[in-house]
């Protein structure tokens, strides 16, 4: 099936560049938006609005100013578009795909040989200038393959005429050569050659203005790689000796063993977008004759010769015979010849980058240490390229279409009945609940009341070939709170399966499909195997990957042994035990070095090292042996151990001098020696640990617990002590309650700012809400303020543990003796439950301190917690507090069960007033100071009142 390529659209800025070059001057300025337009007019904290931009384009004859845009590049395009309108130009006129492709191709070739084009900065003009330095009968001759490969417009027109040009670049030559007779009198061809030249010489003044060097004797030495067509031959480094007054393609032709550059064919560029790295190969005599034939059918070419599988794999095009990989050519940036060395290391780095795991390793610059993680946890803890980015890069490198991501929003219960089990709902169970709701059912995970809705996300990923044939479709069942997490996780799922495929390229088709099914992937086997047919020649990670690179057979030692089904390493750990050890989800920082050592340690070559390397433990983010070692270490300790060799291409991609290492690998029995120092450990966040066991998360369960108490009460006023970002206040607006006034107080202005924006948006949109007023205060809840007194209900959820214990006790006394809410709900972590959250054993008083390495004590759930109480400690504090201030107290909790050890994960005390005080007995504004500052205030009458107008 033939699918036309995407039309080439010339942007306004590109047209301006073609007409004015460097004479066009763009000046972009940032336009400050009024801070009042921040979506929350009543907020007293200054807010920075979104960045906006305006562009001033200065041309020789006039100047234009763009509209205001959200992005700098959009402002530049807007200015260029305005300039074109003033010039009377229509960008559509510059789009060659709007014309007949054959006529457009002829017009384009003619334009390339005009006088004005020679002095431009276009990459093709560099070839034209270099051709004018060729000697004898080669003077001015340009290989047709250069026009096909180096001029994007010509290439796209050839693809419009024949879609097979995408994978068979030599077919474009036939289209170009057959267009030349229609340019009689303007350009000519050289008999028997695939070359073109301008029929009439360029004027002298044009040549002089083009800075063409005629007499320079300087030469440029460019390192390149020769890739033999036969897999039995090894790749070799070569050096191109290019005269600054010569044509570099003539040098490459000599290396390929052909008489002139007209027989040199060029691939598309490979690697990064700005790269000039290409593969060069020679056209056989039979191919040259067929391409020059007037009767050739470009769709029926039969190329004779050996397909170069390695070279073809790199560029996604058919390459025949020996090839040279070189980074040399002309670019838009300069009229000078651009060149970079391509070393053996470069070759192997490009090779491993075509595997998802290799791409991730390179992004972390830790080829022998990093591994593509098995799960996506949080954006904050992720290091290296993100899964979505890696998947997009993988598709580009394998000449596939960009992956299509289709996230969907799923209405899901914000919280079902709080689970009586500490076991998390399985993903499939959550999905079934969502399905039940969307089909009109009622979501409920057990006994209890059903409560409000929130949106969760799921993402589907599809990968197509360039011809739009479906290759992979991934439809994960998992649901996520954030859309971005759903996209990243779905991408990682596809990458994980692709990694498994590259590790076992010879797996039977049935196993291939089964492994895909296990990851919710539907595979179109025929299309997939067609697109990855050449992988067998380059990668075989299961067998050390030596076939593709013709490396020596692996000789290595294995310093691991197996115990109870797990790989266990026997490291040599040095240094005193500090007591600070990693646990699952911790963010670690290590320094390390990796050396290749021979048996007996006679030879040691440093391959890779880093002074600081961060990774999250428990997600397969580093090689498994290394992760097993660091879990046995504490901060400050060092360890060294040996490992079996990985696939050789990874070693050669990491080392500066692969040639020396290849020799060492082939002559000695080798292993990798790691030296590691654990520098620091950052504990996993409280929310992450809780989410690992509970669905909904404990944070959501705590809010819903308070919501249910408020709904059942007749409360009309509420104060949330330590309201943070307003999660409780926000949730209350989703339910019909008797509340008329809501107040929040917190020390964090940043959190209060977020709370204000959320509440303002909801209150302004809900005309039927019963809330008449809402206020946010900035201040300490351990200092008295009469405006926080006498509320029907007060809440303080997971706040007191962030204070010192003395401050927590002070808050309790102030809350019940001065603030005097009728009901006060206080929650705090149950320290005894950390044994489950952290998968560790609690310390007992009888424990020998010297045996801490065998029984590590539980840590606090958050690094900011100043204390965490056991059930006994919490009950004692709350009971004594209630007794002192004439309140009753009831104990409950969320997460786990109060009847099963170790109780609830989050323990809750509900204080209820036994004797009601008259308003006259409460402190008043006259006899008490007001230390809290009003940050934001809202009421139903004037909708939003700036706090600066309030007392």
Short mmCIF file of C-alpha atoms in Angstrom, two decimals, residues 291-544:
data_model
loop_
_atom_site.label_atom_id
_atom_site.label_comp_id
_atom_site.label_asym_id
_atom_site.label_seq_id
_atom_site.Cartn_x
_atom_site.Cartn_y
_atom_site.Cartn_z
CA UNK A 291 19.41 4.22 -13.02
CA UNK A 292 20.64 5.89 -16.24
CA UNK A 293 18.29 3.88 -18.44
CA UNK A 294 15.56 5.92 -20.14
CA UNK A 295 13.17 3.01 -19.80
CA UNK A 296 13.83 2.24 -16.15
CA UNK A 297 10.78 1.60 -14.00
CA UNK A 298 11.65 3.01 -10.60
CA UNK A 299 9.27 0.60 -8.91
CA UNK A 300 10.87 -2.56 -10.33
CA UNK A 301 14.54 -2.19 -9.47
CA UNK A 302 16.38 -5.40 -8.57
CA UNK A 303 19.60 -4.45 -6.83
CA UNK A 304 22.40 -6.96 -7.09
CA UNK A 305 24.85 -7.22 -4.24
CA UNK A 306 25.03 -8.04 -0.54
CA UNK A 307 22.69 -6.12 1.73
CA UNK A 308 24.68 -4.41 4.49
CA UNK A 309 22.48 -5.36 7.42
CA UNK A 310 24.39 -3.34 10.00
CA UNK A 311 24.41 -0.14 7.96
CA UNK A 312 20.77 -0.61 6.90
CA UNK A 313 19.75 -1.07 10.53
CA UNK A 314 21.23 2.28 11.51
CA UNK A 315 19.49 4.40 8.87
CA UNK A 316 16.37 2.36 8.12
CA UNK A 317 17.22 2.31 4.40
CA UNK A 318 18.60 -0.36 2.09
CA UNK A 319 22.40 -0.13 1.97
CA UNK A 320 24.35 -2.49 -0.30
CA UNK A 321 28.02 -3.38 -0.12
CA UNK A 322 30.58 -1.90 2.26
CA UNK A 323 29.66 1.43 3.84
CA UNK A 324 31.40 4.29 5.59
CA UNK A 325 29.79 6.07 8.53
CA UNK A 326 31.05 9.65 8.70
CA UNK A 327 29.90 12.95 10.18
CA UNK A 328 30.88 15.45 7.51
CA UNK A 329 29.00 17.81 5.22
CA UNK A 330 27.56 21.27 4.84
CA UNK A 331 24.96 22.80 7.17
CA UNK A 332 22.75 25.86 7.47
CA UNK A 333 25.02 27.25 10.17
CA UNK A 334 28.11 28.00 8.08
CA UNK A 335 29.53 27.93 4.56
CA UNK A 336 32.54 26.00 5.93
CA UNK A 337 32.69 22.23 5.80
CA UNK A 338 31.31 20.76 9.02
CA UNK A 339 32.99 17.66 10.41
CA UNK A 340 33.06 15.59 13.59
CA UNK A 341 34.94 12.42 14.38
CA UNK A 342 32.98 9.16 14.45
CA UNK A 343 34.84 6.73 16.68
CA UNK A 344 34.27 3.10 17.56
CA UNK A 345 32.75 4.34 20.80
CA UNK A 346 30.34 6.55 18.83
CA UNK A 347 29.33 3.53 16.76
CA UNK A 348 28.53 1.41 19.82
CA UNK A 349 26.72 4.25 21.56
CA UNK A 350 24.49 4.67 18.50
CA UNK A 351 24.00 0.91 18.45
CA UNK A 352 22.80 0.61 22.06
CA UNK A 353 20.68 3.76 21.73
CA UNK A 354 18.34 1.82 19.43
CA UNK A 355 17.37 -0.37 22.41
CA UNK A 356 15.09 1.31 25.00
CA UNK A 357 17.30 0.22 27.87
CA UNK A 358 20.40 1.49 26.07
CA UNK A 359 18.73 4.83 25.36
CA UNK A 360 17.96 5.24 29.06
CA UNK A 361 21.50 4.26 30.05
CA UNK A 362 22.91 6.91 27.74
CA UNK A 363 20.55 9.56 29.10
CA UNK A 364 21.99 8.87 32.54
CA UNK A 365 25.57 8.56 31.28
CA UNK A 366 25.77 5.37 33.33
CA UNK A 367 25.90 2.58 30.75
CA UNK A 368 27.19 -0.15 33.07
CA UNK A 369 25.13 0.89 36.09
CA UNK A 370 21.71 2.26 35.13
CA UNK A 371 18.73 0.17 34.00
CA UNK A 372 15.39 1.30 32.62
CA UNK A 373 13.11 1.25 35.71
CA UNK A 374 10.35 -1.29 35.85
CA UNK A 375 7.72 1.17 37.09
CA UNK A 376 7.09 4.90 36.89
CA UNK A 377 6.77 6.25 40.43
CA UNK A 378 6.92 10.03 40.56
CA UNK A 379 8.30 12.69 38.28
CA UNK A 380 10.34 14.07 41.19
CA UNK A 381 12.22 10.81 41.75
CA UNK A 382 12.68 9.89 38.08
CA UNK A 383 16.16 10.46 36.69
CA UNK A 384 17.18 10.47 33.04
CA UNK A 385 14.92 10.64 30.00
CA UNK A 386 11.23 10.05 30.68
CA UNK A 387 9.50 6.96 29.21
CA UNK A 388 7.40 8.98 26.76
CA UNK A 389 10.52 10.69 25.42
CA UNK A 390 12.37 7.38 25.09
CA UNK A 391 9.46 5.77 23.23
CA UNK A 392 9.24 8.70 20.79
CA UNK A 393 13.00 8.52 20.20
CA UNK A 394 12.80 4.75 19.69
CA UNK A 395 10.11 5.20 17.02
CA UNK A 396 12.16 7.85 15.20
CA UNK A 397 15.30 5.73 15.28
CA UNK A 398 13.45 2.75 13.82
CA UNK A 399 11.71 4.90 11.18
CA UNK A 400 8.25 4.41 12.67
CA UNK A 401 5.51 7.01 12.97
CA UNK A 402 5.34 9.04 16.16
CA UNK A 403 3.48 7.03 18.84
CA UNK A 404 -0.11 8.06 19.48
CA UNK A 405 -1.07 8.60 23.13
CA UNK A 406 -4.78 8.50 23.97
CA UNK A 407 -5.42 9.31 27.64
CA UNK A 408 -8.98 8.94 28.87
CA UNK A 409 -10.63 10.33 31.99
CA UNK A 410 -12.43 7.81 34.16
CA UNK A 411 -15.00 8.94 36.75
CA UNK A 412 -14.14 7.10 39.93
CA UNK A 413 -15.30 7.29 43.51
CA UNK A 414 -13.12 9.64 45.48
CA UNK A 415 -13.44 7.12 48.28
CA UNK A 416 -15.48 4.02 48.73
CA UNK A 417 -16.17 2.61 52.20
CA UNK A 418 -12.86 2.88 54.02
CA UNK A 419 -11.36 -0.61 53.67
CA UNK A 420 -11.19 -2.78 56.75
CA UNK A 421 -8.23 -4.60 55.25
CA UNK A 422 -4.77 -3.14 54.89
CA UNK A 423 -4.52 -4.81 51.49
CA UNK A 424 -4.67 -2.45 48.52
CA UNK A 425 -7.41 -2.94 45.97
CA UNK A 426 -5.98 -4.65 42.93
CA UNK A 427 -5.81 -2.62 39.77
CA UNK A 428 -8.30 -4.93 38.13
CA UNK A 429 -10.71 -4.42 41.01
CA UNK A 430 -10.40 -0.66 40.67
CA UNK A 431 -11.05 -0.96 36.95
CA UNK A 432 -14.13 -3.10 37.61
CA UNK A 433 -15.42 -0.48 40.02
CA UNK A 434 -14.93 2.22 37.40
CA UNK A 435 -16.72 0.11 34.81
CA UNK A 436 -19.60 -0.48 37.21
CA UNK A 437 -19.99 3.26 37.71
CA UNK A 438 -19.85 4.13 34.01
CA UNK A 439 -22.55 1.53 33.38
CA UNK A 440 -24.82 3.27 35.84
CA UNK A 441 -23.95 1.21 38.91
CA UNK A 442 -23.05 2.44 42.35
CA UNK A 443 -19.44 2.28 43.37
CA UNK A 444 -18.85 0.70 46.76
CA UNK A 445 -15.95 -1.34 48.09
CA UNK A 446 -17.79 -2.91 50.97
CA UNK A 447 -20.18 -1.62 53.57
CA UNK A 448 -20.56 2.10 54.06
CA UNK A 449 -21.70 5.25 52.42
CA UNK A 450 -20.75 6.18 48.89
CA UNK A 451 -19.20 9.58 48.51
CA UNK A 452 -18.00 12.05 45.86
CA UNK A 453 -16.46 11.55 42.44
CA UNK A 454 -13.04 12.40 41.08
CA UNK A 455 -11.36 11.78 37.73
CA UNK A 456 -8.64 9.21 37.26
CA UNK A 457 -6.80 8.47 34.05
CA UNK A 458 -5.85 5.60 31.84
CA UNK A 459 -3.77 5.87 28.65
CA UNK A 460 -3.67 3.83 25.46
CA UNK A 461 -0.58 3.86 23.23
CA UNK A 462 -0.44 2.91 19.56
CA UNK A 463 2.64 2.56 17.38
CA UNK A 464 2.33 2.57 13.58
CA UNK A 465 4.74 2.08 10.72
CA UNK A 466 5.49 4.94 8.32
CA UNK A 467 2.84 3.39 6.07
CA UNK A 468 0.32 3.63 8.98
CA UNK A 469 0.15 -0.13 9.59
CA UNK A 470 -0.60 -0.87 13.24
CA UNK A 471 2.34 -2.52 14.98
CA UNK A 472 1.73 -2.23 18.73
CA UNK A 473 -1.36 -1.31 20.72
CA UNK A 474 -1.02 -1.08 24.49
CA UNK A 475 -4.19 -0.69 26.59
CA UNK A 476 -3.18 -0.83 30.26
CA UNK A 477 -5.82 -1.52 32.89
CA UNK A 478 -4.05 0.59 35.51
CA UNK A 479 -5.59 3.92 36.46
CA UNK A 480 -3.70 6.99 37.71
CA UNK A 481 -4.52 10.19 39.52
CA UNK A 482 -2.61 12.30 36.99
CA UNK A 483 -2.92 12.17 33.22
CA UNK A 484 0.83 12.65 32.82
CA UNK A 485 1.51 9.62 35.04
CA UNK A 486 -0.86 7.51 32.94
CA UNK A 487 1.00 8.51 29.75
CA UNK A 488 4.44 7.86 31.25
CA UNK A 489 3.40 4.51 32.73
CA UNK A 490 1.81 3.30 29.49
CA UNK A 491 4.95 4.33 27.60
CA UNK A 492 7.10 2.44 30.08
CA UNK A 493 4.92 -0.64 29.66
CA UNK A 494 5.61 -0.65 25.91
CA UNK A 495 9.32 -0.04 26.48
CA UNK A 496 9.51 -2.89 29.00
CA UNK A 497 8.06 -5.30 26.48
CA UNK A 498 10.41 -4.06 23.75
CA UNK A 499 13.33 -4.61 26.13
CA UNK A 500 12.20 -8.17 26.72
CA UNK A 501 12.05 -8.69 22.95
CA UNK A 502 15.57 -7.37 22.40
CA UNK A 503 16.85 -9.70 25.13
CA UNK A 504 15.40 -12.74 23.36
CA UNK A 505 15.20 -11.99 19.65
CA UNK A 506 14.79 -15.65 18.82
CA UNK A 507 11.69 -16.23 20.94
CA UNK A 508 8.95 -18.22 19.18
CA UNK A 509 5.96 -16.29 17.87
CA UNK A 510 3.65 -17.87 20.46
CA UNK A 511 5.91 -16.74 23.29
CA UNK A 512 6.17 -13.29 21.71
CA UNK A 513 2.40 -12.88 21.76
CA UNK A 514 2.06 -14.30 25.27
CA UNK A 515 4.62 -11.86 26.64
CA UNK A 516 2.71 -9.04 24.95
CA UNK A 517 -0.62 -10.19 26.40
CA UNK A 518 0.87 -10.18 29.90
CA UNK A 519 1.53 -6.44 29.54
CA UNK A 520 -1.84 -5.61 27.95
CA UNK A 521 -0.20 -5.25 24.53
CA UNK A 522 -1.83 -6.35 21.30
CA UNK A 523 0.81 -7.15 18.74
CA UNK A 524 0.34 -7.24 14.96
CA UNK A 525 3.02 -9.90 14.58
CA UNK A 526 3.43 -9.72 10.81
CA UNK A 527 3.94 -5.94 10.80
CA UNK A 528 6.19 -6.03 13.87
CA UNK A 529 8.54 -8.70 12.53
CA UNK A 530 8.71 -6.92 9.19
CA UNK A 531 9.79 -3.64 10.79
CA UNK A 532 12.39 -5.28 13.04
CA UNK A 533 13.74 -7.88 10.61
CA UNK A 534 17.28 -6.47 10.75
CA UNK A 535 17.51 -6.50 14.55
CA UNK A 536 18.68 -10.12 14.50
CA UNK A 537 21.86 -9.00 12.76
CA UNK A 538 22.76 -6.37 15.33
CA UNK A 539 21.42 -7.33 18.72
CA UNK A 540 21.28 -10.49 20.69
CA UNK A 541 21.55 -9.42 24.26
CA UNK A 542 20.73 -12.90 25.51
CA UNK A 543 23.92 -14.16 23.90
CA UNK A 544 26.06 -11.09 24.62
#
